[in-house]
């Protein structure tokens, strides 16, 4: 650890106990790997579920060229994935 934990053992006993469990072994590495796996799984799930069934249909009253620019290129799905895929992992962290 970057900070000597024994300095705060007397003033912050609860925090010292928690950090001693976290820093023992490779718990932090496993947590980070699990979090990255969660993000990856959510991105794949969103990409499978987020593709439009009819890209020629007008959505939200926008012109068809805007719809085709967002849906046919995958730009809308990219933005949705960037927003939703990372938010849920941040909330769980």
mmCIF file of N, CA and C in Angstrom:
data_model
loop_
_atom_site.group_PDB
_atom_site.id
_atom_site.type_symbol
_atom_site.label_atom_id
_atom_site.label_comp_id
_atom_site.label_asym_id
_atom_site.label_seq_id
_atom_site.Cartn_x
_atom_site.Cartn_y
_atom_site.Cartn_z
ATOM 1 N N UNK A 1 0.825 -1.203 0.000
ATOM 2 C CA UNK A 1 0.000 0.000 0.000
ATOM 3 C C UNK A 1 0.862 1.256 0.000
ATOM 4 N N UNK A 2 0.383 2.308 -0.593
ATOM 5 C CA UNK A 2 1.160 3.541 -0.669
ATOM 6 C C UNK A 2 1.291 4.269 0.672
ATOM 7 N N UNK A 3 0.394 4.017 1.611
ATOM 8 C CA UNK A 3 0.412 4.689 2.913
ATOM 9 C C UNK A 3 0.645 3.637 3.991
ATOM 10 N N UNK A 4 1.495 3.966 4.947
ATOM 11 C CA UNK A 4 1.744 3.062 6.076
ATOM 12 C C UNK A 4 0.502 3.028 6.958
ATOM 13 N N UNK A 5 -0.169 1.882 6.996
ATOM 14 C CA UNK A 5 -1.447 1.779 7.711
ATOM 15 C C UNK A 5 -1.285 1.830 9.218
ATOM 16 N N UNK A 6 -0.113 1.529 9.738
ATOM 17 C CA UNK A 6 0.062 1.544 11.188
ATOM 18 C C UNK A 6 0.001 2.958 11.758
ATOM 19 N N UNK A 7 0.175 3.970 10.914
ATOM 20 C CA UNK A 7 0.084 5.348 11.386
ATOM 21 C C UNK A 7 -1.326 5.683 11.873
ATOM 22 N N UNK A 8 -2.331 5.067 11.285
ATOM 23 C CA UNK A 8 -3.723 5.400 11.606
ATOM 24 C C UNK A 8 -4.436 4.298 12.388
ATOM 25 N N UNK A 9 -3.698 3.345 12.911
ATOM 26 C CA UNK A 9 -4.315 2.226 13.624
ATOM 27 C C UNK A 9 -5.035 2.686 14.882
ATOM 28 N N UNK A 10 -4.449 3.614 15.619
ATOM 29 C CA UNK A 10 -5.074 4.084 16.856
ATOM 30 C C UNK A 10 -6.182 5.090 16.626
ATOM 31 N N UNK A 11 -6.028 5.981 15.646
ATOM 32 C CA UNK A 11 -7.024 7.039 15.445
ATOM 33 C C UNK A 11 -8.212 6.583 14.603
ATOM 34 N N UNK A 12 -8.033 5.589 13.756
ATOM 35 C CA UNK A 12 -9.111 5.112 12.883
ATOM 36 C C UNK A 12 -9.152 3.579 12.912
ATOM 37 N N UNK A 13 -9.602 2.990 14.016
ATOM 38 C CA UNK A 13 -9.524 1.527 14.142
ATOM 39 C C UNK A 13 -10.423 0.771 13.151
ATOM 40 N N UNK A 14 -11.606 1.280 12.885
ATOM 41 C CA UNK A 14 -12.514 0.582 11.965
ATOM 42 C C UNK A 14 -11.954 0.615 10.548
ATOM 43 N N UNK A 15 -11.488 1.781 10.128
ATOM 44 C CA UNK A 15 -10.896 1.895 8.795
ATOM 45 C C UNK A 15 -9.651 1.015 8.671
ATOM 46 N N UNK A 16 -8.886 0.927 9.746
ATOM 47 C CA UNK A 16 -7.684 0.087 9.719
ATOM 48 C C UNK A 16 -8.042 -1.386 9.531
ATOM 49 N N UNK A 17 -9.110 -1.853 10.210
ATOM 50 C CA UNK A 17 -9.537 -3.241 10.042
ATOM 51 C C UNK A 17 -10.004 -3.513 8.615
ATOM 52 N N UNK A 18 -10.779 -2.592 8.057
ATOM 53 C CA UNK A 18 -11.284 -2.764 6.693
ATOM 54 C C UNK A 18 -10.127 -2.795 5.693
ATOM 55 N N UNK A 19 -9.208 -1.870 5.828
ATOM 56 C CA UNK A 19 -8.089 -1.804 4.880
ATOM 57 C C UNK A 19 -7.146 -2.988 5.037
ATOM 58 N N UNK A 20 -7.043 -3.542 6.249
ATOM 59 C CA UNK A 20 -6.181 -4.711 6.408
ATOM 60 C C UNK A 20 -6.772 -5.925 5.693
ATOM 61 N N UNK A 21 -8.097 -6.031 5.634
ATOM 62 C CA UNK A 21 -8.728 -7.117 4.885
ATOM 63 C C UNK A 21 -8.577 -6.893 3.384
ATOM 64 N N UNK A 22 -8.770 -5.655 2.955
ATOM 65 C CA UNK A 22 -8.692 -5.339 1.520
ATOM 66 C C UNK A 22 -7.289 -5.541 0.982
ATOM 67 N N UNK A 23 -6.286 -5.132 1.734
ATOM 68 C CA UNK A 23 -4.909 -5.181 1.243
ATOM 69 C C UNK A 23 -4.241 -6.538 1.434
ATOM 70 N N UNK A 24 -4.923 -7.492 2.077
ATOM 71 C CA UNK A 24 -4.351 -8.811 2.269
ATOM 72 C C UNK A 24 -4.584 -9.657 1.011
ATOM 73 N N UNK A 25 -3.556 -10.170 0.435
ATOM 74 C CA UNK A 25 -3.695 -11.004 -0.758
ATOM 75 C C UNK A 25 -3.952 -10.159 -1.997
ATOM 76 N N UNK A 26 -4.745 -10.718 -2.910
ATOM 77 C CA UNK A 26 -5.021 -10.012 -4.159
ATOM 78 C C UNK A 26 -6.502 -9.671 -4.282
ATOM 79 N N UNK A 27 -7.136 -9.264 -3.177
ATOM 80 C CA UNK A 27 -8.557 -8.928 -3.191
ATOM 81 C C UNK A 27 -8.851 -7.762 -4.118
ATOM 82 N N UNK A 28 -8.006 -6.752 -4.100
ATOM 83 C CA UNK A 28 -8.238 -5.585 -4.941
ATOM 84 C C UNK A 28 -8.146 -5.949 -6.414
ATOM 85 N N UNK A 29 -7.202 -6.786 -6.780
ATOM 86 C CA UNK A 29 -7.083 -7.218 -8.174
ATOM 87 C C UNK A 29 -8.311 -8.004 -8.612
ATOM 88 N N UNK A 30 -8.815 -8.852 -7.752
ATOM 89 C CA UNK A 30 -10.015 -9.624 -8.097
ATOM 90 C C UNK A 30 -11.230 -8.723 -8.239
ATOM 91 N N UNK A 31 -11.341 -7.715 -7.372
ATOM 92 C CA UNK A 31 -12.457 -6.772 -7.466
ATOM 93 C C UNK A 31 -12.410 -6.023 -8.788
ATOM 94 N N UNK A 32 -11.236 -5.513 -9.138
ATOM 95 C CA UNK A 32 -11.121 -4.750 -10.385
ATOM 96 C C UNK A 32 -11.381 -5.620 -11.602
ATOM 97 N N UNK A 33 -10.922 -6.855 -11.581
ATOM 98 C CA UNK A 33 -11.164 -7.768 -12.700
ATOM 99 C C UNK A 33 -12.652 -8.087 -12.816
ATOM 100 N N UNK A 34 -13.316 -8.295 -11.703
ATOM 101 C CA UNK A 34 -14.754 -8.556 -11.729
ATOM 102 C C UNK A 34 -15.547 -7.377 -12.231
ATOM 103 N N UNK A 35 -15.120 -6.192 -11.856
ATOM 104 C CA UNK A 35 -15.804 -4.980 -12.320
ATOM 105 C C UNK A 35 -15.645 -4.820 -13.825
ATOM 106 N N UNK A 36 -14.455 -5.077 -14.339
ATOM 107 C CA UNK A 36 -14.242 -4.986 -15.785
ATOM 108 C C UNK A 36 -15.044 -6.047 -16.522
ATOM 109 N N UNK A 37 -15.170 -7.245 -15.938
ATOM 110 C CA UNK A 37 -15.991 -8.281 -16.553
ATOM 111 C C UNK A 37 -17.452 -7.857 -16.602
ATOM 112 N N UNK A 38 -17.932 -7.205 -15.540
ATOM 113 C CA UNK A 38 -19.304 -6.710 -15.518
ATOM 114 C C UNK A 38 -19.532 -5.690 -16.622
ATOM 115 N N UNK A 39 -18.603 -4.766 -16.791
ATOM 116 C CA UNK A 39 -18.733 -3.764 -17.851
ATOM 117 C C UNK A 39 -18.746 -4.436 -19.218
ATOM 118 N N UNK A 40 -17.873 -5.388 -19.440
ATOM 119 C CA UNK A 40 -17.807 -6.080 -20.726
ATOM 120 C C UNK A 40 -19.102 -6.844 -21.002
ATOM 121 N N UNK A 41 -19.634 -7.528 -19.996
ATOM 122 C CA UNK A 41 -20.879 -8.274 -20.182
ATOM 123 C C UNK A 41 -22.042 -7.340 -20.484
ATOM 124 N N UNK A 42 -22.098 -6.198 -19.817
ATOM 125 C CA UNK A 42 -23.173 -5.239 -20.080
ATOM 126 C C UNK A 42 -23.079 -4.647 -21.474
ATOM 127 N N UNK A 43 -21.880 -4.400 -21.945
ATOM 128 C CA UNK A 43 -21.705 -3.856 -23.298
ATOM 129 C C UNK A 43 -22.184 -4.860 -24.337
ATOM 130 N N UNK A 44 -21.837 -6.127 -24.179
ATOM 131 C CA UNK A 44 -22.310 -7.146 -25.121
ATOM 132 C C UNK A 44 -23.827 -7.275 -25.072
ATOM 133 N N UNK A 45 -24.404 -7.248 -23.879
ATOM 134 C CA UNK A 45 -25.849 -7.369 -23.738
ATOM 135 C C UNK A 45 -26.567 -6.194 -24.387
ATOM 136 N N UNK A 46 -26.067 -4.994 -24.179
ATOM 137 C CA UNK A 46 -26.687 -3.813 -24.785
ATOM 138 C C UNK A 46 -26.577 -3.838 -26.303
ATOM 139 N N UNK A 47 -25.456 -4.276 -26.823
ATOM 140 C CA UNK A 47 -25.302 -4.336 -28.268
ATOM 141 C C UNK A 47 -26.235 -5.365 -28.891
ATOM 142 N N UNK A 48 -26.487 -6.459 -28.177
ATOM 143 C CA UNK A 48 -27.432 -7.452 -28.696
ATOM 144 C C UNK A 48 -28.870 -6.942 -28.646
ATOM 145 N N UNK A 49 -29.212 -6.218 -27.596
ATOM 146 C CA UNK A 49 -30.593 -5.778 -27.408
ATOM 147 C C UNK A 49 -30.890 -4.415 -28.027
ATOM 148 N N UNK A 50 -29.883 -3.646 -28.363
ATOM 149 C CA UNK A 50 -30.116 -2.265 -28.766
ATOM 150 C C UNK A 50 -30.231 -1.989 -30.243
ATOM 151 N N UNK A 51 -30.005 -2.970 -31.085
ATOM 152 C CA UNK A 51 -30.070 -2.732 -32.531
ATOM 153 C C UNK A 51 -31.522 -2.543 -32.958
ATOM 154 N N UNK A 52 -31.822 -1.509 -33.761
ATOM 155 C CA UNK A 52 -33.214 -1.266 -34.170
ATOM 156 C C UNK A 52 -33.707 -2.337 -35.144
ATOM 157 N N UNK A 53 -34.968 -2.679 -35.031
ATOM 158 C CA UNK A 53 -35.527 -3.690 -35.928
ATOM 159 C C UNK A 53 -35.831 -3.103 -37.308
ATOM 160 N N UNK A 54 -36.175 -1.812 -37.367
ATOM 161 C CA UNK A 54 -36.467 -1.165 -38.649
ATOM 162 C C UNK A 54 -35.773 0.193 -38.659
ATOM 163 N N UNK A 55 -34.660 0.282 -39.354
ATOM 164 C CA UNK A 55 -33.903 1.536 -39.352
ATOM 165 C C UNK A 55 -34.479 2.577 -40.292
ATOM 166 N N UNK A 56 -35.463 2.209 -41.126
ATOM 167 C CA UNK A 56 -36.091 3.170 -42.041
ATOM 168 C C UNK A 56 -37.312 3.840 -41.436
ATOM 169 N N UNK A 57 -37.653 3.505 -40.221
ATOM 170 C CA UNK A 57 -38.813 4.087 -39.546
ATOM 171 C C UNK A 57 -38.413 5.395 -38.880
ATOM 172 N N UNK A 58 -39.297 6.392 -38.968
ATOM 173 C CA UNK A 58 -39.005 7.693 -38.377
ATOM 174 C C UNK A 58 -39.157 7.620 -36.859
ATOM 175 N N UNK A 59 -38.137 8.094 -36.144
ATOM 176 C CA UNK A 59 -38.117 8.019 -34.682
ATOM 177 C C UNK A 59 -38.072 9.427 -34.105
ATOM 178 N N UNK A 60 -38.927 9.684 -33.139
ATOM 179 C CA UNK A 60 -38.992 10.970 -32.428
ATOM 180 C C UNK A 60 -39.241 12.158 -33.352
ATOM 181 N N UNK A 61 -39.845 11.920 -34.496
ATOM 182 C CA UNK A 61 -40.172 13.003 -35.413
ATOM 183 C C UNK A 61 -38.970 13.617 -36.110
ATOM 184 N N UNK A 62 -37.810 12.980 -36.027
ATOM 185 C CA UNK A 62 -36.622 13.509 -36.682
ATOM 186 C C UNK A 62 -36.636 13.121 -38.157
ATOM 187 N N UNK A 63 -35.967 13.904 -38.989
ATOM 188 C CA UNK A 63 -35.890 13.532 -40.409
ATOM 189 C C UNK A 63 -35.191 12.184 -40.585
ATOM 190 N N UNK A 64 -35.489 11.517 -41.691
ATOM 191 C CA UNK A 64 -34.941 10.189 -41.934
ATOM 192 C C UNK A 64 -33.426 10.191 -42.079
ATOM 193 N N UNK A 65 -32.841 11.291 -42.578
ATOM 194 C CA UNK A 65 -31.381 11.309 -42.729
ATOM 195 C C UNK A 65 -30.693 11.334 -41.369
ATOM 196 N N UNK A 66 -31.313 11.966 -40.379
ATOM 197 C CA UNK A 66 -30.733 11.951 -39.022
ATOM 198 C C UNK A 66 -30.860 10.551 -38.428
ATOM 199 N N UNK A 67 -32.031 9.938 -38.625
ATOM 200 C CA UNK A 67 -32.214 8.571 -38.131
ATOM 201 C C UNK A 67 -31.209 7.617 -38.764
ATOM 202 N N UNK A 68 -31.011 7.745 -40.071
ATOM 203 C CA UNK A 68 -30.068 6.832 -40.724
ATOM 204 C C UNK A 68 -28.632 7.117 -40.282
ATOM 205 N N UNK A 69 -28.322 8.391 -40.031
ATOM 206 C CA UNK A 69 -26.969 8.722 -39.565
ATOM 207 C C UNK A 69 -26.711 8.152 -38.172
ATOM 208 N N UNK A 70 -27.719 8.142 -37.324
ATOM 209 C CA UNK A 70 -27.540 7.634 -35.967
ATOM 210 C C UNK A 70 -27.673 6.114 -35.890
ATOM 211 N N UNK A 71 -28.659 5.561 -36.600
ATOM 212 C CA UNK A 71 -28.952 4.138 -36.447
ATOM 213 C C UNK A 71 -28.132 3.254 -37.382
ATOM 214 N N UNK A 72 -27.982 3.641 -38.624
ATOM 215 C CA UNK A 72 -27.253 2.787 -39.567
ATOM 216 C C UNK A 72 -25.761 2.731 -39.265
ATOM 217 N N UNK A 73 -25.213 3.828 -38.776
ATOM 218 C CA UNK A 73 -23.788 3.830 -38.456
ATOM 219 C C UNK A 73 -23.495 3.236 -37.082
ATOM 220 N N UNK A 74 -24.520 3.091 -36.252
ATOM 221 C CA UNK A 74 -24.316 2.555 -34.911
ATOM 222 C C UNK A 74 -23.917 3.618 -33.905
ATOM 223 N N UNK A 75 -23.994 4.883 -34.292
ATOM 224 C CA UNK A 75 -23.589 5.971 -33.404
ATOM 225 C C UNK A 75 -24.500 6.076 -32.179
ATOM 226 N N UNK A 76 -25.799 5.900 -32.379
ATOM 227 C CA UNK A 76 -26.736 5.970 -31.248
ATOM 228 C C UNK A 76 -26.461 4.848 -30.250
ATOM 229 N N UNK A 77 -26.189 3.663 -30.773
ATOM 230 C CA UNK A 77 -25.890 2.531 -29.893
ATOM 231 C C UNK A 77 -24.568 2.736 -29.157
ATOM 232 N N UNK A 78 -23.629 3.366 -29.830
ATOM 233 C CA UNK A 78 -22.350 3.677 -29.187
ATOM 234 C C UNK A 78 -22.561 4.601 -27.987
ATOM 235 N N UNK A 79 -23.351 5.664 -28.171
ATOM 236 C CA UNK A 79 -23.593 6.592 -27.068
ATOM 237 C C UNK A 79 -24.382 5.927 -25.944
ATOM 238 N N UNK A 80 -25.356 5.096 -26.296
ATOM 239 C CA UNK A 80 -26.131 4.405 -25.275
ATOM 240 C C UNK A 80 -25.232 3.464 -24.471
ATOM 241 N N UNK A 81 -24.359 2.761 -25.156
ATOM 242 C CA UNK A 81 -23.452 1.841 -24.482
ATOM 243 C C UNK A 81 -22.492 2.594 -23.566
ATOM 244 N N UNK A 82 -21.992 3.715 -24.035
ATOM 245 C CA UNK A 82 -21.061 4.496 -23.230
ATOM 246 C C UNK A 82 -21.729 5.023 -21.969
ATOM 247 N N UNK A 83 -23.005 5.404 -22.072
ATOM 248 C CA UNK A 83 -23.691 5.945 -20.908
ATOM 249 C C UNK A 83 -24.180 4.859 -19.959
ATOM 250 N N UNK A 84 -24.908 3.895 -20.481
ATOM 251 C CA UNK A 84 -25.538 2.893 -19.615
ATOM 252 C C UNK A 84 -24.526 1.862 -19.130
ATOM 253 N N UNK A 85 -23.622 1.431 -20.005
ATOM 254 C CA UNK A 85 -22.675 0.386 -19.631
ATOM 255 C C UNK A 85 -21.739 0.791 -18.516
ATOM 256 N N UNK A 86 -21.373 2.043 -18.458
ATOM 257 C CA UNK A 86 -20.452 2.484 -17.421
ATOM 258 C C UNK A 86 -21.179 2.924 -16.153
ATOM 259 N N UNK A 87 -22.401 3.402 -16.267
ATOM 260 C CA UNK A 87 -23.117 3.906 -15.081
ATOM 261 C C UNK A 87 -23.388 2.775 -14.098
ATOM 262 N N UNK A 88 -23.859 1.633 -14.593
ATOM 263 C CA UNK A 88 -24.202 0.546 -13.671
ATOM 264 C C UNK A 88 -22.971 0.014 -12.941
ATOM 265 N N UNK A 89 -21.845 -0.017 -13.625
ATOM 266 C CA UNK A 89 -20.620 -0.467 -12.953
ATOM 267 C C UNK A 89 -20.144 0.554 -11.931
ATOM 268 N N UNK A 90 -20.341 1.825 -12.210
ATOM 269 C CA UNK A 90 -19.956 2.852 -11.245
ATOM 270 C C UNK A 90 -20.859 2.810 -10.008
ATOM 271 N N UNK A 91 -22.150 2.534 -10.222
ATOM 272 C CA UNK A 91 -23.073 2.459 -9.088
ATOM 273 C C UNK A 91 -22.702 1.280 -8.192
ATOM 274 N N UNK A 92 -22.344 0.145 -8.806
ATOM 275 C CA UNK A 92 -21.967 -1.012 -8.000
ATOM 276 C C UNK A 92 -20.634 -0.824 -7.302
ATOM 277 N N UNK A 93 -19.785 0.048 -7.810
ATOM 278 C CA UNK A 93 -18.495 0.287 -7.181
ATOM 279 C C UNK A 93 -18.720 1.133 -5.966
#
